[in-house]
Amino acid sequence: MTTIYDAECRDISIALGGDAMITRRMRAFQEPRFLKLVDILRGADVSLVNLEMLFHDFESSWQWSSATYTRSDPHNLDELKWMGINAVTAANNHSFDYSEGGFLTTLEHCREIDLPYAGGGRDLDEARAPAYVDSARGRVAVMGATSTYSEQSRAGAGRPDFRGRPGVNALRHDITHHVQQDVFDALRKANLELGYEEEHAFHRHFGFRGNENEPDHNTEIDFLDNKFILDEEYAIRTALNEDDRLGIGNWIRGTQKQSDWQVYGVHCHESGPDGDFHGHSRLSPPHFLTDFAHWTIDQGCAAFVGHGPHFLRGIEIYKNRPIFYSLGNFIFQNESVLWLPHEAYRRFGLDFNSTPGDYLDTRSGSGTRAFAADPVFWQSVVAVCNYAGGDLREVILYPIDMGFGRPIPQRGRPVLAEEPIARETLTWLQEVSKPFGTEISIEEENGDLVGVIRV
């Protein structure tokens, strides 16, 4: 059959970035290395990032659970489009910093400027549904979820007689703590002596805990909302919630009938490894995330992109498809928010005479702790995935520098990294990708260092 559409060739380039915490204009700046990065994003057929910022004019109340209260001028969404961003995922742990109203207002502003979003909506189905991007080389479906969320932000399904709950597409997971006999016995005694077991029995009797089964107290204990299992070794194990996997699978299956390519993104702050390993490493993704990433590729997705911990985690090539366990930050301007509630100031002992500048400076210890003190949060990559004939051919990793050590008014905006930052970033990525068997070569492209994964 004669080819009449470019999409039939199954050639496409998809650029992926991490968390976009944007609070300021972008198009005002003219540095050559910033404009080269913009050209890379615009040059890809489709460019995607995670939108970890809310866009509203304080129409809604704030929540009690955030440390930053991310909010930006709605006009800054246009700045992302100007940079070449074609769609965003919107599910993350900051989605409900300003309650349901702030989140829905953000989505409304995205619709107003025609910036497709995925991962949130007015009910669970809308939160799981894809955003579609029509590119010159094919239609791309973008879906998103978050495993780090507040319970009040989780979207709920509707019924014929009751509307659904607005929120994010939450990727739930079960956590079990495996401990040896002496610790298990101590926890069981504490549960009994502190009255928690009696309280649990009361809740089960009156139906406050649903239809959950009575645990076998010889091998399992619920203590302070954590599940402990008697085992021969210590471990923390995680497992995907099967209801969420099934519901998400329905949407992936349907989306395949309406798009040429599918990309899934997950915001995940949780760490690994678990299972056969002792302890955790923030550099490693948790088992449930690797399980979910593999599963999305098994369902037919062309790429999986993770974000959340604000630094780079490893890259895996699974069944000729890329899995980015975290692409870190893309824009990191969480220090330029304009207003904060009193609760934020109280957390650091600040009174009503303090301003946002005082709060942000105090939180970072004048740049001596937290994000401001560690370059790992200010160095990342933009990954361009090139496909030909439906197969992944290569991934080009463009190191970006967000200005570690510069003053707050300057840092946070990405530019293409130069030596030595570019090499440091790519070397880091080589190391954290080794456990997945991924080889990343450091090469030169147009005078700049890039990482290359060839398949």
Short mmCIF file of C-alpha atoms in Angstrom, two decimals:
data_model
loop_
_atom_site.label_atom_id
_atom_site.label_comp_id
_atom_site.label_asym_id
_atom_site.label_seq_id
_atom_site.Cartn_x
_atom_site.Cartn_y
_atom_site.Cartn_z
CA MET A 1 0.00 0.00 0.00
CA THR A 2 1.35 3.43 -0.93
CA THR A 3 2.44 5.64 1.95
CA ILE A 4 0.46 8.87 2.04
CA TYR A 5 1.11 10.06 5.62
CA ASP A 6 4.45 10.81 7.30
CA ALA A 7 3.19 9.01 10.41
CA GLU A 8 3.15 5.73 8.47
CA CYS A 9 6.97 5.73 8.39
CA ARG A 10 7.02 5.36 12.21
CA ASP A 11 9.87 7.87 12.57
CA ILE A 12 9.70 10.36 15.42
CA SER A 13 11.82 12.24 17.95
CA ILE A 14 10.47 12.75 21.48
CA ALA A 15 12.24 15.11 23.90
CA LEU A 16 11.73 14.48 27.61
CA GLY A 17 12.53 16.71 30.57
CA GLY A 18 12.02 16.49 34.32
CA ASP A 19 10.16 18.76 36.73
CA ALA A 20 9.26 22.21 35.46
CA MET A 21 9.00 24.42 38.56
CA ILE A 22 8.68 27.66 36.64
CA THR A 23 7.88 30.99 38.31
CA ARG A 24 9.46 33.47 35.90
CA ARG A 25 9.47 34.52 32.26
CA MET A 26 11.78 32.66 29.87
CA ARG A 27 11.74 34.52 26.55
CA ALA A 28 13.52 37.58 27.94
CA PHE A 29 16.87 35.79 28.06
CA GLN A 30 19.35 35.63 25.18
CA GLU A 31 22.31 33.53 26.31
CA PRO A 32 23.44 31.39 23.33
CA ARG A 33 23.43 28.20 25.44
CA PHE A 34 19.90 28.89 26.61
CA LEU A 35 18.68 29.51 23.06
CA LYS A 36 20.43 26.32 21.86
CA LEU A 37 18.48 24.36 24.47
CA VAL A 38 15.25 26.00 23.28
CA ASP A 39 16.14 25.00 19.70
CA ILE A 40 16.62 21.37 20.81
CA LEU A 41 13.16 21.32 22.39
CA ARG A 42 11.56 22.97 19.39
CA GLY A 43 13.46 20.69 17.01
CA ALA A 44 11.98 17.51 18.46
CA ASP A 45 8.66 16.35 17.05
CA VAL A 46 7.19 16.35 20.57
CA SER A 47 8.62 17.78 23.83
CA LEU A 48 7.22 16.85 27.24
CA VAL A 49 7.91 17.83 30.88
CA ASN A 50 6.26 17.40 34.27
CA LEU A 51 4.40 20.51 35.47
CA GLU A 52 5.26 20.70 39.18
CA MET A 53 3.76 24.12 39.66
CA LEU A 54 0.26 25.54 40.09
CA PHE A 55 -1.04 28.45 38.04
CA HIS A 56 -3.77 30.57 39.61
CA ASP A 57 -4.44 33.91 41.30
CA PHE A 58 -5.04 32.59 44.84
CA GLU A 59 -8.74 32.01 44.28
CA SER A 60 -8.67 28.93 46.54
CA SER A 61 -7.45 28.10 50.03
CA TRP A 62 -4.11 26.44 50.76
CA GLN A 63 -3.50 23.03 52.29
CA TRP A 64 -1.54 22.23 55.45
CA SER A 65 0.84 19.70 53.97
CA SER A 66 3.34 21.56 51.80
CA ALA A 67 6.75 23.07 52.45
CA THR A 68 6.86 25.30 49.37
CA TYR A 69 3.28 26.05 48.24
CA THR A 70 4.12 26.10 44.55
CA ARG A 71 2.28 28.79 42.64
CA SER A 72 3.13 30.77 39.52
CA ASP A 73 1.58 33.47 37.36
CA PRO A 74 -0.72 31.76 34.81
CA HIS A 75 1.05 33.66 32.02
CA ASN A 76 4.15 31.53 32.63
CA LEU A 77 2.42 28.60 30.97
CA ASP A 78 2.92 30.52 27.73
CA GLU A 79 6.65 30.59 28.49
CA LEU A 80 6.75 26.78 28.45
CA LYS A 81 4.98 26.75 25.09
CA TRP A 82 7.44 29.36 23.79
CA MET A 83 10.30 27.03 24.77
CA GLY A 84 8.76 24.27 22.65
CA ILE A 85 6.92 22.22 25.27
CA ASN A 86 3.95 20.51 23.60
CA ALA A 87 2.29 18.78 26.59
CA VAL A 88 2.75 18.27 30.32
CA THR A 89 1.96 15.78 33.05
CA ALA A 90 0.26 17.41 36.02
CA ALA A 91 0.18 14.75 38.75
CA ASN A 92 2.63 15.27 41.61
CA ASN A 93 2.86 15.86 45.35
CA HIS A 94 2.30 19.63 44.95
CA SER A 95 -0.90 19.33 42.91
CA PHE A 96 -3.14 20.18 45.87
CA ASP A 97 -0.99 22.84 47.57
CA TYR A 98 -3.96 25.15 47.02
CA SER A 99 -6.69 22.54 47.39
CA GLU A 100 -8.98 21.25 44.70
CA GLY A 101 -9.70 24.74 43.41
CA GLY A 102 -6.07 25.61 42.77
CA PHE A 103 -5.52 22.37 40.88
CA LEU A 104 -8.62 22.66 38.69
CA THR A 105 -7.82 26.31 37.99
CA THR A 106 -4.36 25.24 36.81
CA LEU A 107 -5.88 22.71 34.43
CA GLU A 108 -8.30 25.34 33.15
CA HIS A 109 -5.42 27.70 32.36
CA CYS A 110 -3.71 24.87 30.45
CA ARG A 111 -6.87 24.39 28.39
CA GLU A 112 -7.15 28.13 27.72
CA ILE A 113 -3.73 28.27 26.06
CA ASP A 114 -4.03 24.83 24.40
CA LEU A 115 -1.31 23.14 26.46
CA PRO A 116 -2.43 19.48 26.72
CA TYR A 117 -2.08 17.92 30.17
CA ALA A 118 -2.41 14.44 31.64
CA GLY A 119 -2.55 12.97 35.12
CA GLY A 120 -5.35 14.99 36.68
CA GLY A 121 -8.96 15.92 36.19
CA ARG A 122 -12.49 16.20 37.54
CA ASP A 123 -12.74 12.48 38.28
CA LEU A 124 -10.59 9.36 38.10
CA ASP A 125 -11.25 8.57 34.45
CA GLU A 126 -10.33 12.08 33.39
CA ALA A 127 -7.16 11.86 35.52
CA ARG A 128 -6.18 8.58 33.83
CA ALA A 129 -7.07 9.73 30.33
CA PRO A 130 -4.33 10.78 27.89
CA ALA A 131 -3.38 14.13 26.50
CA TYR A 132 -2.91 13.99 22.74
CA VAL A 133 -0.29 15.85 20.73
CA ASP A 134 -0.62 15.89 16.95
CA SER A 135 2.88 16.17 15.51
CA ALA A 136 4.06 16.14 11.91
CA ARG A 137 5.20 12.53 12.38
CA GLY A 138 2.33 11.07 14.31
CA ARG A 139 -0.11 11.43 17.17
CA VAL A 140 1.44 11.03 20.62
CA ALA A 141 -0.62 10.11 23.69
CA VAL A 142 0.76 11.29 27.03
CA MET A 143 -0.43 9.74 30.31
CA GLY A 144 0.68 10.50 33.83
CA ALA A 145 0.38 9.43 37.46
CA THR A 146 2.01 10.08 40.83
CA SER A 147 2.96 7.68 43.59
CA THR A 148 3.64 10.57 45.99
CA TYR A 149 0.42 12.35 46.90
CA SER A 150 -1.86 13.40 49.73
CA GLU A 151 -4.99 11.33 50.19
CA GLN A 152 -7.22 14.36 49.61
CA SER A 153 -5.59 14.89 46.20
CA ARG A 154 -6.38 11.40 44.88
CA ALA A 155 -9.01 11.43 42.13
CA GLY A 156 -12.03 9.21 42.75
CA ALA A 157 -14.32 7.32 40.43
CA GLY A 158 -17.93 8.32 39.99
CA ARG A 159 -21.09 6.23 40.18
CA PRO A 160 -24.35 6.52 38.28
CA ASP A 161 -25.81 8.18 41.39
CA PHE A 162 -22.73 10.08 42.66
CA ARG A 163 -20.18 12.22 40.88
CA GLY A 164 -16.46 11.45 40.99
CA ARG A 165 -13.82 13.32 42.99
CA PRO A 166 -11.38 15.73 41.29
CA GLY A 167 -7.69 15.08 41.76
CA VAL A 168 -4.60 13.34 40.46
CA ASN A 169 -4.13 9.88 39.00
CA ALA A 170 -2.61 8.25 42.09
CA LEU A 171 -0.42 5.19 41.64
CA ARG A 172 -0.97 3.44 44.96
CA HIS A 173 1.42 0.86 46.32
CA ASP A 174 1.52 -1.37 49.37
CA ILE A 175 4.49 -1.22 51.72
CA THR A 176 5.43 -4.04 54.10
CA HIS A 177 8.22 -3.90 56.66
CA HIS A 178 9.88 -7.28 57.23
CA VAL A 179 11.50 -7.72 60.65
CA GLN A 180 13.01 -10.52 62.69
CA GLN A 181 11.41 -12.23 65.70
CA ASP A 182 12.75 -9.99 68.51
CA VAL A 183 11.54 -6.79 66.84
CA PHE A 184 8.25 -8.40 65.85
CA ASP A 185 7.61 -9.44 69.47
CA ALA A 186 8.41 -5.93 70.71
CA LEU A 187 6.02 -4.36 68.20
CA ARG A 188 3.28 -6.81 69.12
CA LYS A 189 3.72 -5.97 72.82
CA ALA A 190 3.72 -2.23 72.11
CA ASN A 191 0.57 -2.60 70.01
CA LEU A 192 -1.17 -4.31 72.92
CA GLU A 193 0.13 -2.18 75.80
CA LEU A 194 -0.49 1.13 74.06
CA GLY A 195 -4.06 0.15 73.22
CA TYR A 196 -3.68 0.19 69.45
CA GLU A 197 -4.85 -3.40 69.02
CA GLU A 198 -8.04 -2.63 70.94
CA GLU A 199 -8.59 0.45 68.80
CA HIS A 200 -8.11 -1.57 65.59
CA ALA A 201 -10.59 -4.18 66.82
CA PHE A 202 -13.13 -1.43 67.54
CA HIS A 203 -12.77 0.01 64.06
CA ARG A 204 -13.11 -3.38 62.43
CA HIS A 205 -16.20 -4.19 64.51
CA PHE A 206 -18.00 -0.99 63.51
CA GLY A 207 -16.93 -1.14 59.87
CA PHE A 208 -14.67 1.93 59.97
CA ARG A 209 -11.85 -0.04 58.33
CA GLY A 210 -13.92 -1.61 55.56
CA ASN A 211 -13.93 -5.33 54.83
CA GLU A 212 -10.25 -5.93 55.50
CA ASN A 213 -9.37 -9.36 56.81
CA GLU A 214 -8.29 -9.93 60.37
CA PRO A 215 -4.45 -10.19 60.30
CA ASP A 216 -2.68 -13.26 61.60
CA HIS A 217 -1.12 -11.75 64.72
CA ASN A 218 1.52 -14.47 64.76
CA THR A 219 3.04 -13.23 61.50
CA GLU A 220 1.60 -9.76 60.79
CA ILE A 221 1.05 -6.56 62.80
CA ASP A 222 -0.41 -3.16 61.93
CA PHE A 223 1.49 -0.61 63.99
CA LEU A 224 1.08 3.17 63.58
CA ASP A 225 -0.43 2.68 60.12
CA ASN A 226 2.48 0.51 58.96
CA LYS A 227 2.37 -3.21 58.22
CA PHE A 228 5.08 -5.39 59.76
CA ILE A 229 5.70 -8.99 58.66
CA LEU A 230 7.67 -11.60 60.60
CA ASP A 231 10.60 -12.69 58.47
CA GLU A 232 14.13 -14.07 58.72
CA GLU A 233 15.68 -10.82 57.48
CA TYR A 234 15.00 -7.09 57.49
CA ALA A 235 13.56 -5.60 54.32
CA ILE A 236 11.07 -3.07 53.02
CA ARG A 237 9.03 -4.39 50.13
CA THR A 238 6.62 -2.57 47.87
CA ALA A 239 3.96 -3.79 45.47
CA LEU A 240 1.66 -2.05 43.03
CA ASN A 241 -2.00 -1.68 43.84
CA GLU A 242 -3.69 -4.06 41.41
CA ASP A 243 -6.86 -1.98 41.12
CA ASP A 244 -4.78 0.95 39.87
CA ARG A 245 -2.84 -1.25 37.47
CA LEU A 246 -6.09 -2.61 36.01
CA GLY A 247 -7.69 0.83 35.64
CA ILE A 248 -4.59 2.36 34.08
CA GLY A 249 -4.28 -0.65 31.77
CA ASN A 250 -7.78 -0.02 30.44
CA TRP A 251 -6.79 3.49 29.41
CA ILE A 252 -3.48 2.43 27.83
CA ARG A 253 -5.30 -0.20 25.79
CA GLY A 254 -7.89 2.27 24.56
CA THR A 255 -5.29 4.94 23.88
CA GLN A 256 -3.38 2.63 21.55
CA LYS A 257 -6.35 2.65 19.21
CA GLN A 258 -6.28 6.44 18.99
CA SER A 259 -2.59 7.31 18.82
CA ASP A 260 0.60 6.30 17.02
CA TRP A 261 2.83 6.56 20.11
CA GLN A 262 2.25 6.40 23.87
CA VAL A 263 4.41 7.86 26.66
CA TYR A 264 3.81 7.29 30.37
CA GLY A 265 5.14 9.55 33.12
CA VAL A 266 5.20 8.96 36.89
CA HIS A 267 6.15 11.35 39.68
CA CYS A 268 7.83 9.27 42.40
CA HIS A 269 9.73 10.42 45.50
CA GLU A 270 9.94 6.94 46.98
CA SER A 271 13.28 5.15 47.08
CA GLY A 272 14.69 1.64 46.64
CA PRO A 273 16.14 -0.89 46.45
CA ASP A 274 13.99 -3.34 48.35
CA GLY A 275 13.41 -7.09 48.34
CA ASP A 276 16.78 -8.80 48.57
CA PHE A 277 18.63 -5.68 49.69
CA HIS A 278 19.02 -4.14 53.14
CA GLY A 279 18.18 -0.49 53.55
CA HIS A 280 17.38 2.09 50.89
CA SER A 281 19.33 4.25 48.47
CA ARG A 282 17.79 7.47 47.22
CA LEU A 283 19.58 6.84 43.93
CA SER A 284 17.58 3.68 43.27
CA PRO A 285 13.92 3.48 42.22
CA PRO A 286 11.60 1.40 44.39
CA HIS A 287 10.55 -2.04 43.20
CA PHE A 288 6.96 -1.01 42.49
CA LEU A 289 8.19 1.70 40.11
CA THR A 290 10.46 -0.62 38.12
CA ASP A 291 7.58 -3.09 38.00
CA PHE A 292 5.19 -0.43 36.74
CA ALA A 293 7.70 0.96 34.22
CA HIS A 294 8.29 -2.48 32.73
CA TRP A 295 4.57 -3.12 32.68
CA THR A 296 3.80 0.10 30.74
CA ILE A 297 6.35 -0.92 28.11
CA ASP A 298 4.80 -4.39 28.01
CA GLN A 299 1.46 -2.70 27.30
CA GLY A 300 2.98 -0.97 24.27
CA CYS A 301 4.24 2.41 25.52
CA ALA A 302 7.17 3.84 23.58
CA ALA A 303 8.82 5.42 26.63
CA PHE A 304 8.51 5.73 30.40
CA VAL A 305 9.67 8.91 32.11
CA GLY A 306 10.05 9.34 35.86
CA HIS A 307 10.62 12.45 37.96
CA GLY A 308 10.14 13.51 41.57
CA PRO A 309 13.36 13.21 43.62
CA HIS A 310 14.80 16.30 41.86
CA PHE A 311 17.99 14.52 40.77
CA LEU A 312 18.95 12.04 38.08
CA ARG A 313 18.36 8.33 38.51
CA GLY A 314 19.37 5.57 36.12
CA ILE A 315 18.22 4.81 32.59
CA GLU A 316 17.15 1.35 31.47
CA ILE A 317 16.57 0.09 27.94
CA TYR A 318 13.81 -2.50 28.27
CA LYS A 319 12.52 -4.33 25.19
CA ASN A 320 14.05 -1.66 22.97
CA ARG A 321 12.25 1.11 24.85
CA PRO A 322 13.76 3.75 27.18
CA ILE A 323 12.91 3.97 30.87
CA PHE A 324 14.09 7.10 32.68
CA TYR A 325 13.67 6.50 36.40
CA SER A 326 14.14 10.19 37.11
CA LEU A 327 15.12 13.07 34.86
CA GLY A 328 15.57 15.39 37.83
CA ASN A 329 14.71 19.03 37.33
CA PHE A 330 14.09 20.87 34.09
CA ILE A 331 13.34 24.30 35.59
CA PHE A 332 14.00 24.76 39.31
CA GLN A 333 12.55 28.10 40.42
CA ASN A 334 10.81 27.05 43.63
CA GLU A 335 12.65 29.87 45.45
CA SER A 336 10.81 32.60 43.56
CA VAL A 337 7.25 32.05 44.79
CA LEU A 338 5.61 35.37 45.64
CA TRP A 339 3.35 34.53 48.60
CA LEU A 340 3.27 31.95 51.38
CA PRO A 341 0.75 31.19 54.15
CA HIS A 342 1.46 31.87 57.80
CA GLU A 343 1.86 28.15 58.52
CA ALA A 344 4.99 28.07 56.33
CA TYR A 345 6.59 30.91 58.30
CA ARG A 346 5.69 29.32 61.62
CA ARG A 347 7.51 26.13 60.64
CA PHE A 348 10.78 28.12 60.76
CA GLY A 349 9.93 30.35 63.70
CA LEU A 350 9.28 33.45 61.56
CA ASP A 351 6.72 36.10 62.50
CA PHE A 352 4.43 38.47 60.58
CA ASN A 353 7.32 40.83 59.86
CA SER A 354 8.93 38.24 57.61
CA THR A 355 8.52 38.09 53.83
CA PRO A 356 8.88 35.25 51.29
CA GLY A 357 12.52 36.22 50.82
CA ASP A 358 13.14 35.76 54.54
CA TYR A 359 11.35 32.42 54.55
CA LEU A 360 13.22 30.98 51.56
CA ASP A 361 16.58 32.19 52.83
CA THR A 362 15.90 30.72 56.28
CA ARG A 363 14.73 27.40 54.85
CA SER A 364 18.00 26.95 52.95
CA GLY A 365 20.19 28.27 55.78
CA SER A 366 21.28 31.10 53.48
CA GLY A 367 22.26 28.54 50.89
CA THR A 368 24.07 26.14 53.23
CA ARG A 369 21.58 23.26 53.31
CA ALA A 370 18.83 21.47 51.40
CA PHE A 371 18.52 22.01 47.65
CA ALA A 372 20.58 25.19 47.60
CA ALA A 373 23.66 23.45 49.04
CA ASP A 374 23.97 20.46 46.70
CA PRO A 375 24.83 20.72 42.99
CA VAL A 376 23.10 17.40 42.21
CA PHE A 377 19.74 19.19 42.19
CA TRP A 378 20.91 21.77 39.66
CA GLN A 379 22.36 19.46 37.00
CA SER A 380 20.21 17.27 34.76
CA VAL A 381 19.62 16.28 31.15
CA VAL A 382 17.04 16.66 28.43
CA ALA A 383 16.67 13.29 26.70
CA VAL A 384 15.82 13.16 23.00
CA CYS A 385 14.60 9.71 21.94
CA ASN A 386 14.92 9.04 18.22
CA TYR A 387 12.79 6.29 16.67
CA ALA A 388 12.98 4.94 13.11
CA GLY A 389 10.55 2.47 11.61
CA GLY A 390 8.90 2.12 15.01
CA ASP A 391 12.12 1.10 16.79
CA LEU A 392 14.27 3.09 19.17
CA ARG A 393 17.56 3.94 17.43
CA GLU A 394 19.28 6.18 19.94
CA VAL A 395 18.84 8.45 22.93
CA ILE A 396 20.76 11.74 23.01
CA LEU A 397 21.28 13.16 26.50
CA TYR A 398 21.82 16.92 26.60
CA PRO A 399 23.27 18.02 29.98
CA ILE A 400 21.66 21.13 31.44
CA ASP A 401 22.97 23.51 34.09
CA MET A 402 20.52 25.39 36.36
CA GLY A 403 23.05 27.67 38.04
CA PHE A 404 24.13 26.04 41.29
CA GLY A 405 25.71 28.60 43.62
CA ARG A 406 24.25 31.62 41.84
CA PRO A 407 21.91 34.03 43.65
CA ILE A 408 18.21 33.19 43.81
CA PRO A 409 17.24 35.73 41.10
CA GLN A 410 19.54 33.95 38.64
CA ARG A 411 19.49 30.25 39.38
CA GLY A 412 16.89 27.72 38.32
CA ARG A 413 16.70 28.42 34.58
CA PRO A 414 18.28 25.73 32.37
CA VAL A 415 21.04 26.29 29.83
CA LEU A 416 23.11 23.71 27.96
CA ALA A 417 25.92 22.72 30.32
CA GLU A 418 29.59 23.30 29.55
CA GLU A 419 32.67 21.58 30.93
CA PRO A 420 33.14 20.51 33.67
CA ILE A 421 29.40 20.41 34.57
CA ALA A 422 28.45 18.58 31.37
CA ARG A 423 30.98 15.80 31.94
CA GLU A 424 30.14 15.53 35.65
CA THR A 425 26.45 15.16 34.84
CA LEU A 426 26.98 12.51 32.18
CA THR A 427 29.45 10.60 34.34
CA TRP A 428 26.89 10.56 37.16
CA LEU A 429 24.30 9.22 34.75
CA GLN A 430 26.70 6.54 33.53
CA GLU A 431 27.22 5.32 37.10
CA VAL A 432 23.55 5.24 38.16
CA SER A 433 22.62 3.47 34.90
CA LYS A 434 25.16 0.65 35.31
CA PRO A 435 22.82 -1.50 37.47
CA PHE A 436 20.45 -1.59 34.47
CA GLY A 437 23.17 -2.63 32.04
CA THR A 438 22.90 0.62 30.10
CA GLU A 439 25.97 1.93 28.31
CA ILE A 440 26.18 5.69 27.81
CA SER A 441 29.01 7.07 25.70
CA ILE A 442 30.16 10.66 26.15
CA GLU A 443 30.63 12.29 22.76
CA GLU A 444 30.85 15.70 21.14
CA GLU A 445 28.01 17.21 19.12
CA ASN A 446 28.46 20.64 17.55
CA GLY A 447 31.13 21.48 20.11
CA ASP A 448 29.06 20.32 23.12
CA LEU A 449 29.31 17.17 25.22
CA VAL A 450 26.33 14.85 25.00
CA GLY A 451 25.54 11.36 26.21
CA VAL A 452 24.53 8.78 23.63
CA ILE A 453 22.72 5.47 24.08
CA ARG A 454 22.68 3.43 20.90
CA VAL A 455 20.31 0.51 20.53
#
